[in-house]
Every structure is written in structure tokens, then in C-alpha cells.
PDB file of C-alpha atoms and ligand atoms in Angstrom:
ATOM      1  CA  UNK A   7      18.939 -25.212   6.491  1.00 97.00           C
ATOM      2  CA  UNK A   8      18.587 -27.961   9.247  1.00 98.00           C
ATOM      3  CA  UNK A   9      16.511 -27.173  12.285  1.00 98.00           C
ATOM      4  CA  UNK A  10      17.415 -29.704  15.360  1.00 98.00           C
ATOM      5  CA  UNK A  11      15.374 -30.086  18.371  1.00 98.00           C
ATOM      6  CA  UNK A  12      16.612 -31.732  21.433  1.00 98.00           C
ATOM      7  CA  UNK A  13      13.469 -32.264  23.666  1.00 98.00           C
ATOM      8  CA  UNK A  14      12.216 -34.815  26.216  1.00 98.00           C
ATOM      9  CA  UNK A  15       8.787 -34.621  24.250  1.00 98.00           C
ATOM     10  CA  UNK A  16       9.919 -35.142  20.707  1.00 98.00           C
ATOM     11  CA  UNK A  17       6.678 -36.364  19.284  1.00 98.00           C
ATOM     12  CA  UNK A  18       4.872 -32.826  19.832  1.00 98.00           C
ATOM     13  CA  UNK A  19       8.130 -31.381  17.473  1.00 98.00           C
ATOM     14  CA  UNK A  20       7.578 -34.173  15.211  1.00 98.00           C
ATOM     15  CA  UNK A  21       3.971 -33.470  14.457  1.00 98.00           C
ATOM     16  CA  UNK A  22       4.753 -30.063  13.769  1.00 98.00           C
ATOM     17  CA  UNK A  23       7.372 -30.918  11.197  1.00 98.00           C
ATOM     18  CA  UNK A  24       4.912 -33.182   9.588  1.00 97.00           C
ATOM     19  CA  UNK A  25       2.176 -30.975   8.942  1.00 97.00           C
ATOM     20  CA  UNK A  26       1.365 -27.543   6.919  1.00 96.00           C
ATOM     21  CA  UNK A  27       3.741 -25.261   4.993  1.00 95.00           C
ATOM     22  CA  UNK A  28       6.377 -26.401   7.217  1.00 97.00           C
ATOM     23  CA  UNK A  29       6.013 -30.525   6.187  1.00 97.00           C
ATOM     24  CA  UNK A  30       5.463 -29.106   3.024  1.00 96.00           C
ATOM     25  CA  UNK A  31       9.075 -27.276   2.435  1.00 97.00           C
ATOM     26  CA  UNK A  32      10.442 -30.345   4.473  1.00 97.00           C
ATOM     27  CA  UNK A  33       8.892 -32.603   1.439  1.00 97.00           C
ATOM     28  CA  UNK A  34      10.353 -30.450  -0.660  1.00 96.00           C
ATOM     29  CA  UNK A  35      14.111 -30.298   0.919  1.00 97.00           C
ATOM     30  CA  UNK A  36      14.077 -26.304   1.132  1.00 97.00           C
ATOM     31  CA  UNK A  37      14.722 -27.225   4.744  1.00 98.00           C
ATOM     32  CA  UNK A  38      15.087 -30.238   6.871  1.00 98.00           C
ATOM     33  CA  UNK A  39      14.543 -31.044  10.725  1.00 98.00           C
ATOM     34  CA  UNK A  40      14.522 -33.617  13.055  1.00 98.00           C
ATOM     35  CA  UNK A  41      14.001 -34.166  16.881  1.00 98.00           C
ATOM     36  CA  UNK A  42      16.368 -35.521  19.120  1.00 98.00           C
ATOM     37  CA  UNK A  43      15.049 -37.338  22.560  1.00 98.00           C
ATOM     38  CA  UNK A  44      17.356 -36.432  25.333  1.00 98.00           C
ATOM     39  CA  UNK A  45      16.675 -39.061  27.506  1.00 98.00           C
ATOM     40  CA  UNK A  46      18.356 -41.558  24.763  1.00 98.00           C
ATOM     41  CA  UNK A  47      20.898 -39.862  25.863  1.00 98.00           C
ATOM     42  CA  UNK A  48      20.627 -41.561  29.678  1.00 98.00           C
ATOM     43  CA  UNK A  49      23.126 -43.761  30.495  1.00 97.00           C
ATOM     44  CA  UNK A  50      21.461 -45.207  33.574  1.00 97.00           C
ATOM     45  CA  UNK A  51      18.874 -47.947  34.167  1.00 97.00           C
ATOM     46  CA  UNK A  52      15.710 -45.443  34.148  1.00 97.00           C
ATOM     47  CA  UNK A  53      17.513 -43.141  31.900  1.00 97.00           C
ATOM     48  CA  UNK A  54      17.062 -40.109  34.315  1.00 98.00           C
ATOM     49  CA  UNK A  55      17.536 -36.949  32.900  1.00 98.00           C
ATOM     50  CA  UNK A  56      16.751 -34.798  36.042  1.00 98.00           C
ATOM     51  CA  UNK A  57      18.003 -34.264  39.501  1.00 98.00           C
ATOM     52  CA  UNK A  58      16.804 -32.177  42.758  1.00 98.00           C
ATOM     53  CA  UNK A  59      18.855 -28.850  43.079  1.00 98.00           C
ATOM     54  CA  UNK A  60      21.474 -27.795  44.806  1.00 98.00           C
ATOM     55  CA  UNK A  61      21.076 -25.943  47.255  1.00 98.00           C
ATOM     56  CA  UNK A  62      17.406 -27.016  48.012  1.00 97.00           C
ATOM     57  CA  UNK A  63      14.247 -26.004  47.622  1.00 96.00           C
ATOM     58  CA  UNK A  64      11.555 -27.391  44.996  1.00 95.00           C
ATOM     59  CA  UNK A  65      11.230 -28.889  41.436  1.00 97.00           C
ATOM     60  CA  UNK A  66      14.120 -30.653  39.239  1.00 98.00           C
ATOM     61  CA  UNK A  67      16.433 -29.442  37.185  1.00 98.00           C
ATOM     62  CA  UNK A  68      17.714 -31.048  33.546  1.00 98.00           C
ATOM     63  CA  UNK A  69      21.240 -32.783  34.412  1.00 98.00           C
ATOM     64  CA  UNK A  70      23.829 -31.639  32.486  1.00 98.00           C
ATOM     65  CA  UNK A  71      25.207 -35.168  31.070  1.00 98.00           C
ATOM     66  CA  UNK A  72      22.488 -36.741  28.987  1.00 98.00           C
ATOM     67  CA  UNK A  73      21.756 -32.715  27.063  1.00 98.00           C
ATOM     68  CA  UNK A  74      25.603 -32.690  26.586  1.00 98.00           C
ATOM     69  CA  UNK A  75      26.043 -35.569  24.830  1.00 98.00           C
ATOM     70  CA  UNK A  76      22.440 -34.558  22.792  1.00 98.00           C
ATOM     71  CA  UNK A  77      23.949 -31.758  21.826  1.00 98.00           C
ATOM     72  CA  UNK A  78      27.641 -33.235  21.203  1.00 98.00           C
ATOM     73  CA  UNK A  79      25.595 -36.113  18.962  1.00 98.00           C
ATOM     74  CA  UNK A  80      23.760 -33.192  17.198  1.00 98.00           C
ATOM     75  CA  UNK A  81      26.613 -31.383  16.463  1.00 98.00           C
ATOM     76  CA  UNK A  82      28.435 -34.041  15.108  1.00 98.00           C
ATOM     77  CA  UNK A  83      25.356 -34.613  12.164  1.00 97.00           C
ATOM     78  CA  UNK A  84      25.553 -30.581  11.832  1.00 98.00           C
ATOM     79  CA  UNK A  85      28.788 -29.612  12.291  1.00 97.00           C
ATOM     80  CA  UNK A  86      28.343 -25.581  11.752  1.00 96.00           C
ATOM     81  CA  UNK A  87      25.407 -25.067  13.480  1.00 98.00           C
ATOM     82  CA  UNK A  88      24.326 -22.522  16.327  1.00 98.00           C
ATOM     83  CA  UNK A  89      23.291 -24.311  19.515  1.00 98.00           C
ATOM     84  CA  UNK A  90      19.936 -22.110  21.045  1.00 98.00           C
ATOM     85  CA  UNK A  91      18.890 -22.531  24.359  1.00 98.00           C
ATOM     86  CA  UNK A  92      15.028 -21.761  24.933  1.00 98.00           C
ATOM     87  CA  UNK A  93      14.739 -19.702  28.516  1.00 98.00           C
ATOM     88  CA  UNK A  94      12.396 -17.311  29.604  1.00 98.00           C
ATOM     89  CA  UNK A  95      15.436 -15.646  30.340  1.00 98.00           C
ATOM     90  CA  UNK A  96      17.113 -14.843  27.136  1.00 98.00           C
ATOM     91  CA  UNK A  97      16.876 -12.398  25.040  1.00 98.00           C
ATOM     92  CA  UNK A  98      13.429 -11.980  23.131  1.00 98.00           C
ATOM     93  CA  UNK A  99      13.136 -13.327  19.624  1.00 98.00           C
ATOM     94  CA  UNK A 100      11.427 -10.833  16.991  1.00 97.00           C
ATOM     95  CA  UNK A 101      10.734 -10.862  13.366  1.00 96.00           C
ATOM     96  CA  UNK A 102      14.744  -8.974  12.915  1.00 96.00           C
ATOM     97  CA  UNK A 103      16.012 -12.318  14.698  1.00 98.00           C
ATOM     98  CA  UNK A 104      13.953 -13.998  12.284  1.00 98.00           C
ATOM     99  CA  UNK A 105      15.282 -12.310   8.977  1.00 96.00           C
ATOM    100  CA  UNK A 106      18.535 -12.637  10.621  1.00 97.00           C
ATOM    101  CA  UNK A 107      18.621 -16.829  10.759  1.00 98.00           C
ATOM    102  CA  UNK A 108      16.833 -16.987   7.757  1.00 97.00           C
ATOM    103  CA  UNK A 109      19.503 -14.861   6.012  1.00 97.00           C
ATOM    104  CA  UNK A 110      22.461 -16.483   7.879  1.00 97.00           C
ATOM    105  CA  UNK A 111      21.200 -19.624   6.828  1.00 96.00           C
ATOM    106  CA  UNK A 112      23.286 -21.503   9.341  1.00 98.00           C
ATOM    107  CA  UNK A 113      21.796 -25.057  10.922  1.00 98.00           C
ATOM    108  CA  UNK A 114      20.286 -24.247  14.295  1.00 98.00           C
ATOM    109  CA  UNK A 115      20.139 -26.780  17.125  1.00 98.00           C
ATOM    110  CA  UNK A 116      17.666 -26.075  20.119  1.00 99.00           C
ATOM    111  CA  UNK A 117      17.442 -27.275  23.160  1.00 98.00           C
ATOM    112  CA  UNK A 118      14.380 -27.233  25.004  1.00 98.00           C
ATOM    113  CA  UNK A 119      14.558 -27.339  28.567  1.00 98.00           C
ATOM    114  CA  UNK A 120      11.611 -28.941  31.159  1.00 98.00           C
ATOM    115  CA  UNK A 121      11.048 -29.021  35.212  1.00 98.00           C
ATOM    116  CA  UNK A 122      12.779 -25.772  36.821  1.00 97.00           C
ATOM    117  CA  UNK A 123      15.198 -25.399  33.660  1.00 97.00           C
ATOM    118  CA  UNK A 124      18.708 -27.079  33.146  1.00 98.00           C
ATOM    119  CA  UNK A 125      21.613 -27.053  34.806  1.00 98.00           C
ATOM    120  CA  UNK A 126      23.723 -23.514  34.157  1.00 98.00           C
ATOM    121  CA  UNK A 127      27.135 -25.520  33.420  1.00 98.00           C
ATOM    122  CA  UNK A 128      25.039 -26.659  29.923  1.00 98.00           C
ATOM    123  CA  UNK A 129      24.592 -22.740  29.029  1.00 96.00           C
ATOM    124  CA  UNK A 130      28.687 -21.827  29.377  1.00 95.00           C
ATOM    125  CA  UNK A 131      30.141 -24.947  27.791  1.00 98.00           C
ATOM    126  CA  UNK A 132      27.320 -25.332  24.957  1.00 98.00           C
ATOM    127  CA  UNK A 133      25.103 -22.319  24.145  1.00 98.00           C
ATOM    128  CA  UNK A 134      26.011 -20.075  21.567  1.00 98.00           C
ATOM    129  CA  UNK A 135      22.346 -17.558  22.164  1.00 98.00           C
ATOM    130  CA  UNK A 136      19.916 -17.774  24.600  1.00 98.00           C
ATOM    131  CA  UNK A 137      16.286 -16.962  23.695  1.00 98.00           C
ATOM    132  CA  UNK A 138      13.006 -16.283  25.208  1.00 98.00           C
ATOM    133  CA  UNK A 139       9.591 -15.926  23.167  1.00 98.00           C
ATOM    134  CA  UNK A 140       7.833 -13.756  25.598  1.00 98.00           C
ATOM    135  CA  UNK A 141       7.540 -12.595  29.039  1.00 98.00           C
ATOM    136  CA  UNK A 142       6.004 -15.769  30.342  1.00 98.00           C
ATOM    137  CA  UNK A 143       7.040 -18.808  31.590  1.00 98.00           C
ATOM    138  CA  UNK A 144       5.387 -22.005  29.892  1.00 98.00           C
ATOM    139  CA  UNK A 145       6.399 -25.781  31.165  1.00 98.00           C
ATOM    140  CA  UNK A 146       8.837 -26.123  28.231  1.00 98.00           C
ATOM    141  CA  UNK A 147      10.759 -25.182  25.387  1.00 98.00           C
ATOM    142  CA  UNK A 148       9.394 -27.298  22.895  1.00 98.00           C
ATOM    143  CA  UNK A 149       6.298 -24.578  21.812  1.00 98.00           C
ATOM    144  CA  UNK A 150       8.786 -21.622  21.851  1.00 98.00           C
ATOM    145  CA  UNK A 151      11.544 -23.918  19.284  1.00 99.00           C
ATOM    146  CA  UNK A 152       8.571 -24.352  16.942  1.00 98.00           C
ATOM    147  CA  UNK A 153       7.536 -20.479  17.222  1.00 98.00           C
ATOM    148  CA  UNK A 154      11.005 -19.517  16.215  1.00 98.00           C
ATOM    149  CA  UNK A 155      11.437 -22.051  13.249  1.00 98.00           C
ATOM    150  CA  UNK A 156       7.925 -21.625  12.141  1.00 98.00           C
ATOM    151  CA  UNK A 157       8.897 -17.884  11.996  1.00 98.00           C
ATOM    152  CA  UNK A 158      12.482 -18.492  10.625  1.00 98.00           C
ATOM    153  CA  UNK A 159      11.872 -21.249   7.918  1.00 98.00           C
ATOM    154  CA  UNK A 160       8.873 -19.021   6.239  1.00 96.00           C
ATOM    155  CA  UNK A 161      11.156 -16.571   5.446  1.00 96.00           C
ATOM    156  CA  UNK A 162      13.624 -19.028   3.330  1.00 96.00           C
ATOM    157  CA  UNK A 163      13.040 -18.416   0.015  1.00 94.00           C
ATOM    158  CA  UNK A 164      10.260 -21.033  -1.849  1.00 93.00           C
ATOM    159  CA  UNK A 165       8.968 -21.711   1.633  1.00 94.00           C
ATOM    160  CA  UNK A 166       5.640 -19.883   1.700  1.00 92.00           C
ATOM    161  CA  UNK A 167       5.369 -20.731  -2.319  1.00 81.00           C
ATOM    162  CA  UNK A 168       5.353 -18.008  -4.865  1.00 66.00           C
ATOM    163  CA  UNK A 169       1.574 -16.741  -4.142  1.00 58.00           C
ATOM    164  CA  UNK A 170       2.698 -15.673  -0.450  1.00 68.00           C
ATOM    165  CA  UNK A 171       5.237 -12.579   0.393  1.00 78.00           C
ATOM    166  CA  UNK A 172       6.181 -11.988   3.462  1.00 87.00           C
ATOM    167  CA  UNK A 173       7.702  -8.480   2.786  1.00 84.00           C
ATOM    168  CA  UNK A 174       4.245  -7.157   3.585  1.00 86.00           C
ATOM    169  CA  UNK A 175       3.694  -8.951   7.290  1.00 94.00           C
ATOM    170  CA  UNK A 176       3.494  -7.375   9.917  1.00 96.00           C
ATOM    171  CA  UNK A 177       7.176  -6.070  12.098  1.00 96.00           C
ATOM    172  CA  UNK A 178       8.821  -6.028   8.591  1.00 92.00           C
ATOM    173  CA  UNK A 179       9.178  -2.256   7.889  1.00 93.00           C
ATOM    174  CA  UNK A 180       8.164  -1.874  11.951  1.00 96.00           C
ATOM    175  CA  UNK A 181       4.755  -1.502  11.421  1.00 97.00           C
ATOM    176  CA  UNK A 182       1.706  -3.701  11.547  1.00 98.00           C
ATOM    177  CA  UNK A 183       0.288  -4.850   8.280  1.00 96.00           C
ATOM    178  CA  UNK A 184      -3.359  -3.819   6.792  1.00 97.00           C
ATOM    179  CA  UNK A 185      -6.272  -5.037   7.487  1.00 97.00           C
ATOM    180  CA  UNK A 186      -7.541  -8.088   5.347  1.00 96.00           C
ATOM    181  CA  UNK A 187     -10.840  -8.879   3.318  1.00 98.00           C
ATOM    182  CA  UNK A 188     -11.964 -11.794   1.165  1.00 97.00           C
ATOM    183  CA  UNK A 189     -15.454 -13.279   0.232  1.00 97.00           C
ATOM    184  CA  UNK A 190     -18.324 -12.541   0.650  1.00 98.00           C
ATOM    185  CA  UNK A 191     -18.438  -8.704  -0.183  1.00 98.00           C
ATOM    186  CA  UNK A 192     -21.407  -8.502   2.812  1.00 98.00           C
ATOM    187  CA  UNK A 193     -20.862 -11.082   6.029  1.00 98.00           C
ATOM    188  CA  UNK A 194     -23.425 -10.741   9.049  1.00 98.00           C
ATOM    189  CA  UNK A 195     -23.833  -7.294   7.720  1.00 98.00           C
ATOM    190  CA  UNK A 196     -20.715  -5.627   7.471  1.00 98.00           C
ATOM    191  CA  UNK A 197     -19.646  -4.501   3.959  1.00 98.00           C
ATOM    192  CA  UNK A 198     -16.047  -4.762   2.324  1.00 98.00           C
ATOM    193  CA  UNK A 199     -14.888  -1.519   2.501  1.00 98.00           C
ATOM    194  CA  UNK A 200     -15.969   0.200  -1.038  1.00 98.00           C
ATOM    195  CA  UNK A 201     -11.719   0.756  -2.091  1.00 98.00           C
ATOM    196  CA  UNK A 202     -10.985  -2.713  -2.151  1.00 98.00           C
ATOM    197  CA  UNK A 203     -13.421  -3.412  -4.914  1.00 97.00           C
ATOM    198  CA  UNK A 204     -12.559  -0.552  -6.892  1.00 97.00           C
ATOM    199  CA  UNK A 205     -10.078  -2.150  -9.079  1.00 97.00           C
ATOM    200  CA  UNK A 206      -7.843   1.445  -8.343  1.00 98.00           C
ATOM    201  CA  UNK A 207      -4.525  -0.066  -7.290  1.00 98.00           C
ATOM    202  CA  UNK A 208      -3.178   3.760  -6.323  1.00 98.00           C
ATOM    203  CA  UNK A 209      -6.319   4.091  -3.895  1.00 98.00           C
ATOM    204  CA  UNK A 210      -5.802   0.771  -2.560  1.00 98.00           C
ATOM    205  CA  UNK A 211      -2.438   1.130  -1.486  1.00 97.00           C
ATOM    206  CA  UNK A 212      -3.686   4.263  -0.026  1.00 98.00           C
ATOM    207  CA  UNK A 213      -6.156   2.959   1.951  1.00 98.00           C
ATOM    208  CA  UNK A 214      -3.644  -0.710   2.869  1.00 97.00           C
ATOM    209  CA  UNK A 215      -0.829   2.587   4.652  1.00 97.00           C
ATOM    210  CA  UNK A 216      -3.754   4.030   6.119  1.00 98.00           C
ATOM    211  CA  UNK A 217      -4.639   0.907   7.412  1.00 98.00           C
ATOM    212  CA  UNK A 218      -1.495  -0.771   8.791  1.00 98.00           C
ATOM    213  CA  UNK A 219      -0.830   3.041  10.316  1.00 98.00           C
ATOM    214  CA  UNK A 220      -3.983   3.159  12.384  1.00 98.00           C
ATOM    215  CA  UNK A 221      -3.333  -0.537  13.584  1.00 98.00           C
ATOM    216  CA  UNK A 222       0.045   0.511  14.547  1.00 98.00           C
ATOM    217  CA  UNK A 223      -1.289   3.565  16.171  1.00 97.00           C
ATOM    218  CA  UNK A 224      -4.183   1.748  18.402  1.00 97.00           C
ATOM    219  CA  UNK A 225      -2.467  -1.615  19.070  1.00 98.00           C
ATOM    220  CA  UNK A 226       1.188  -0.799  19.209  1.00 98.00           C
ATOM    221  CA  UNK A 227       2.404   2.766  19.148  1.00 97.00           C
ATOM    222  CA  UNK A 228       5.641   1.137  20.916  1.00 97.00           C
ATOM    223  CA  UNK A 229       6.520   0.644  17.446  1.00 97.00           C
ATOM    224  CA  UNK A 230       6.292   4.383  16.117  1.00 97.00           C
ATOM    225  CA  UNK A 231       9.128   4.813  19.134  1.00 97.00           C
ATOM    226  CA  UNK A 232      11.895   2.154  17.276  1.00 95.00           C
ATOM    227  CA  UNK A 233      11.089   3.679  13.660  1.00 96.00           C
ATOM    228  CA  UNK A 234       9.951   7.065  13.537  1.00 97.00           C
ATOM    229  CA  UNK A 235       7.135   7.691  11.058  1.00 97.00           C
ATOM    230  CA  UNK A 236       8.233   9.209   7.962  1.00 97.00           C
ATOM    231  CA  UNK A 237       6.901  12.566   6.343  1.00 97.00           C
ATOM    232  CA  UNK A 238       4.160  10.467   3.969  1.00 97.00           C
ATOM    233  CA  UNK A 239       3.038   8.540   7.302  1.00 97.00           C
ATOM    234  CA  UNK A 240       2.964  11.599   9.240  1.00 97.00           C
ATOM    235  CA  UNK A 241       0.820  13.229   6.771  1.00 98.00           C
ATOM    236  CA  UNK A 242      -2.024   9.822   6.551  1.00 97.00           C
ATOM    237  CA  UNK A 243      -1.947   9.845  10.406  1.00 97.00           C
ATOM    238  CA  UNK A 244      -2.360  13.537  10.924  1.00 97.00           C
ATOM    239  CA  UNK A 245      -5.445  13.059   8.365  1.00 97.00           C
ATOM    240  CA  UNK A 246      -6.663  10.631   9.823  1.00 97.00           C
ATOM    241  CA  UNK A 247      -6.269  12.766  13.478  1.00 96.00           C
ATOM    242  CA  UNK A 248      -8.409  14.775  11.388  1.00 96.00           C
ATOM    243  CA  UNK A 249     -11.449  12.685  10.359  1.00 96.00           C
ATOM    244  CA  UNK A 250     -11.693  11.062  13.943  1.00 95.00           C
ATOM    245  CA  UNK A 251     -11.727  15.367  15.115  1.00 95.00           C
ATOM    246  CA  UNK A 252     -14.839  15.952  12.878  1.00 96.00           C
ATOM    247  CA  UNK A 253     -16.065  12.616  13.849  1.00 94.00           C
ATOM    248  CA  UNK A 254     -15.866  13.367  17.668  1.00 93.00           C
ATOM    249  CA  UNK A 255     -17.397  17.287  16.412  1.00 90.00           C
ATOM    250  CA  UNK A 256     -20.288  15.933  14.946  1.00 79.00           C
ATOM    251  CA  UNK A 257     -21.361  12.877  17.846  1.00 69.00           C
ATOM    252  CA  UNK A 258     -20.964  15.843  20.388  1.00 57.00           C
TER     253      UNK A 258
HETATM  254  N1  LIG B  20      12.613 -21.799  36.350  1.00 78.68           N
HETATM  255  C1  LIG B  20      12.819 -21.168  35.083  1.00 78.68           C
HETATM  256  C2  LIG B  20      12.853 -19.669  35.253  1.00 78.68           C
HETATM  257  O1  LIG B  20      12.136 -19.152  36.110  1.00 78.68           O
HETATM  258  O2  LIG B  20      13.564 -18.978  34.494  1.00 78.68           O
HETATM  259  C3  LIG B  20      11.703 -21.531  34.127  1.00 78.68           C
HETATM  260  C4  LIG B  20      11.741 -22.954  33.684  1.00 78.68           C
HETATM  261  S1  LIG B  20      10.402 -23.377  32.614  1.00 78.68           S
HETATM  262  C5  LIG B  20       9.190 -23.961  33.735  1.00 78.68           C
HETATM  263  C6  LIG B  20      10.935 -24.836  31.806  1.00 78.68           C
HETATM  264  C7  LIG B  20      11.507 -24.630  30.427  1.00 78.68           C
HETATM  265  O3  LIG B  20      10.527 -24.088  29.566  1.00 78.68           O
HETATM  266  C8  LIG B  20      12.689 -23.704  30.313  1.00 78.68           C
HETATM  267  O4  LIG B  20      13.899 -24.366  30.620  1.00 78.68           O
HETATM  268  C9  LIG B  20      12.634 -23.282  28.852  1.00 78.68           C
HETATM  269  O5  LIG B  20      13.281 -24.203  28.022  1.00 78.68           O
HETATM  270  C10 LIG B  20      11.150 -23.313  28.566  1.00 78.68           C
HETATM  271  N2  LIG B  20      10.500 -21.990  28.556  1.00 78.68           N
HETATM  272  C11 LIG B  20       9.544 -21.565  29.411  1.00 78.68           C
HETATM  273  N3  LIG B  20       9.138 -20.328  29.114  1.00 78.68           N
HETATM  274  C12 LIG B  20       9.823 -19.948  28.018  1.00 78.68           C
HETATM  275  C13 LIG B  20       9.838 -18.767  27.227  1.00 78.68           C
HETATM  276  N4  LIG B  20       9.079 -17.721  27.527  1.00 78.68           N
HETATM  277  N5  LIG B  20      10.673 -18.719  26.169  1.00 78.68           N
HETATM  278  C14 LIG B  20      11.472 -19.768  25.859  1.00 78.68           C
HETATM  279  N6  LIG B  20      11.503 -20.917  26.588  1.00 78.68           N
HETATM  280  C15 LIG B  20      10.699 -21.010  27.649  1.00 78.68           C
END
């Protein structure tokens, strides 16, 4: 799978390409990407890639000739692949969009935009989806590309290595994933909890639903509305409605 990024700033994509589980499955051709300056794309003297609006008022806006023929040129090296435009105004990328490219396994190309966005003639000729990585507007597209390939390529198979699963993370069965311990048992006084050195794989699991539930519960119950908990989560979180009850009893 090739991941494209057209970008006025391609040595920020370039570093991330280079580096970590990402340069390593690059290294190993499980995926491949490369980042594509737009402004080489300039046909004038200063190779301006921005104009002032129509219509007035303040900023610049990406012209729509030099990211055309970017994406035409990218295109042309990956013939099949889906052309993403990254806009705070498109719809917002989650871990099910993630699964979703990873699984198609189709070439992406991106196309970050910069100043007050690009021109809207780019999005109707070009664009096949338009995504946003939040409710925020940052000064380009460049960090949100990386978010959603970062999050894409580790779920292509080999990726993350065979020690690392990402079945367990966190969003995959709609849910936030356990809390995690490693060594030392004791750190500035807090204690491992006692199940996770028990060696009793039954009571660890146990304690992993338990934990990932009460996460869910505290930091996101948004999530409890898209899946519904089922009869065996009902039953940990009503227990657990329990303990906090006696808990609250007993401080009172
Ligand atoms: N004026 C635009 C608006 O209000 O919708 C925002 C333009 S923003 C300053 C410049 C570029 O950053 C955008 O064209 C887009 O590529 C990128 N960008 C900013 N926030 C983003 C987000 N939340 N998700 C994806 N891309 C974003």
C-alpha cells in the first residue's frame, strides 16, 4: 500500500516516514510512501502556489493549478489510488475509517492544504473523501495526513511485528482498552495491582474487562451510546456500581 503526500512542507512528512515502526515497515516494503512538494508544481518565476480570495477579505488561498497537476503527477505513479483532502471540514476519521483503508488496501494520495485552505474547484474535480482529524483547526494538513497513515499503516498486517496486536486497542470493539502495568512491581509507591502478578489468566482477563469498562464509563460513556453494553458488561459494570456504593457507604 502506497501512502502519497502532496504538501508545501514535505520535509516534516519525510521525517516521519523515516523514523519508528513506520520507517521500519517502509524498510521492509509492507508499505511505501513518499512526499510530493506542490510548489514543484509552479510554473511561474517564484513558483507561487497561493493567491488572495475572491471576493475579499484576509489570508490566501492554495491555487488550484500547481495541486492539480500534484495530484495529476501522483496519480499517474499510482494509478488506483483514492485522492484525500485534509479539511477541518470533512468528515472525522476514526479507528472504523482506519480498519476500513487498511482492509481496502487501496494507495491513498493526500493533499494537505495551508493559508485559508485551497481553492473549492480542487475538491469537485479531484477529491474522492474529505477528512478532518478533529474539531480544530491547525495551520495545515501535513500533521492530520501522518495521524491517519500512522493509524492506517499499523493495522496492515506485519506492520506492528508479531509481538504487537492491535485487536486489543482501544475503539476496536468500541470500548477503551485496559489499563497497563510493567516494571517495577512498586513505583513512587503505588503497587501493581495484586491480579496481574497472579499468573491466573481467567482473573486477569477479568480484571483487563473490568478495566477497559470503567475507562469507558469515566472518560467516554459516548461510546456505551454507539455499542450497547452486552449482558456480561452489564453485569461487571453493575458490580462495579456496587463496590463504588459500599465505598461511598463506608467514607460517609
Ligand atoms: N479556513 C479553513 C476553514 O476554516 O475551514 C481552515 C484552513 S487551515 C488554517 C489550513 C489547512 O490545514 C487546511 O486546508 C487543511 O488541509 C488543514 N487542516 C487544519 N485543520 C485540520 C483538521 N482538523 N483536520 C484536517 N486538516 C486540517
Amino acid at each position: 500500500m502506497k501512502f502519497t503526500v502532496l504538501t508545501l512542507f514535505p520535509e516534516l512528512v519525510e521525517v516521519f516516514f523515516d523514523h519508528g515502526m513506520i520507517g521500519r515497515a517502509m524498510e521492509r516494503k509492507l508499505i511505501s510512501g513518499e512526499s510530493i512538494n506542490i510548489r514543484d508544481f509552479a510554473t511561474d518565476r517564484h513558483r507561487t502556489v497561493d493567491d488572495r480570495p475572491y471576493g475579499g477579505g484576509s489570508g490566501m488561498v492554495m491555487k488550484p493549478e500547481p495541486l492539480g497537476r500534484a495530484i495529476r503527477s501522483a496519480r499517474e505513479k499510482s494509478p488506483r489510488a483514492k485522492v484525500i483532502l485534509m479539511t477541518p471540514q470533512g468528515k472525522r476519521f476514526n479507528q472504523e475509517d482506519a480498519c476500513r483503508m487498511a482492509e481496502e488496501n487501496q494507495d491513498l494520495i493526500f493533499v494537505c492544504g495551508r493559508y485559508e485552505g485551497i481553492d473549492e474547484r480542487v475538491h469537485s474535480l479531484f477529491v474522492d473523501e474529505e477528512m478532518s482529524i478533529g474539531d480544530y483547526v491547525m495551520t495545515g494538513g501535513e500533521l492530520a495526513a501522518m495521524a491517519i497513515i500512522d493509524s492506517t499503516a499499523r493495522l496492515i498486517p506485519g506492520v506492528l511485528g508479531s509481538e504487537a496486536s492491535p485487536l486489543a486497542d482501544s475503539f476496536v470493539d468500541g470500548r477503551l482498552e485496559h489499563a497497563q502495568y510493567t516494571r517495577p512491581e512498586r513505583f513512587e509507591g503505588i503497587k501493581v495491582p495484586e491480579v496481574l502478578l497472579s499468573g491466573d489468566h481467567g482473573k486477569v482477563a477479568q480484571w483487563r474487562l473490568k478495566s477497559g469498562l470503567t475507562r469507558t464509563f469515566l472518560n467516554r460513556p459516548d461510546l456505551f451510546e454507539q455499542t450497547r453494553p452486552s449482558k456480561e458488561e452489564k453485569k461487571v459494570l453493575l458490580q462495579w456500581a456496587q463496590e463504588l456504593k459500599a465505598l461511598a457507604g463506608e467514607s460517609v
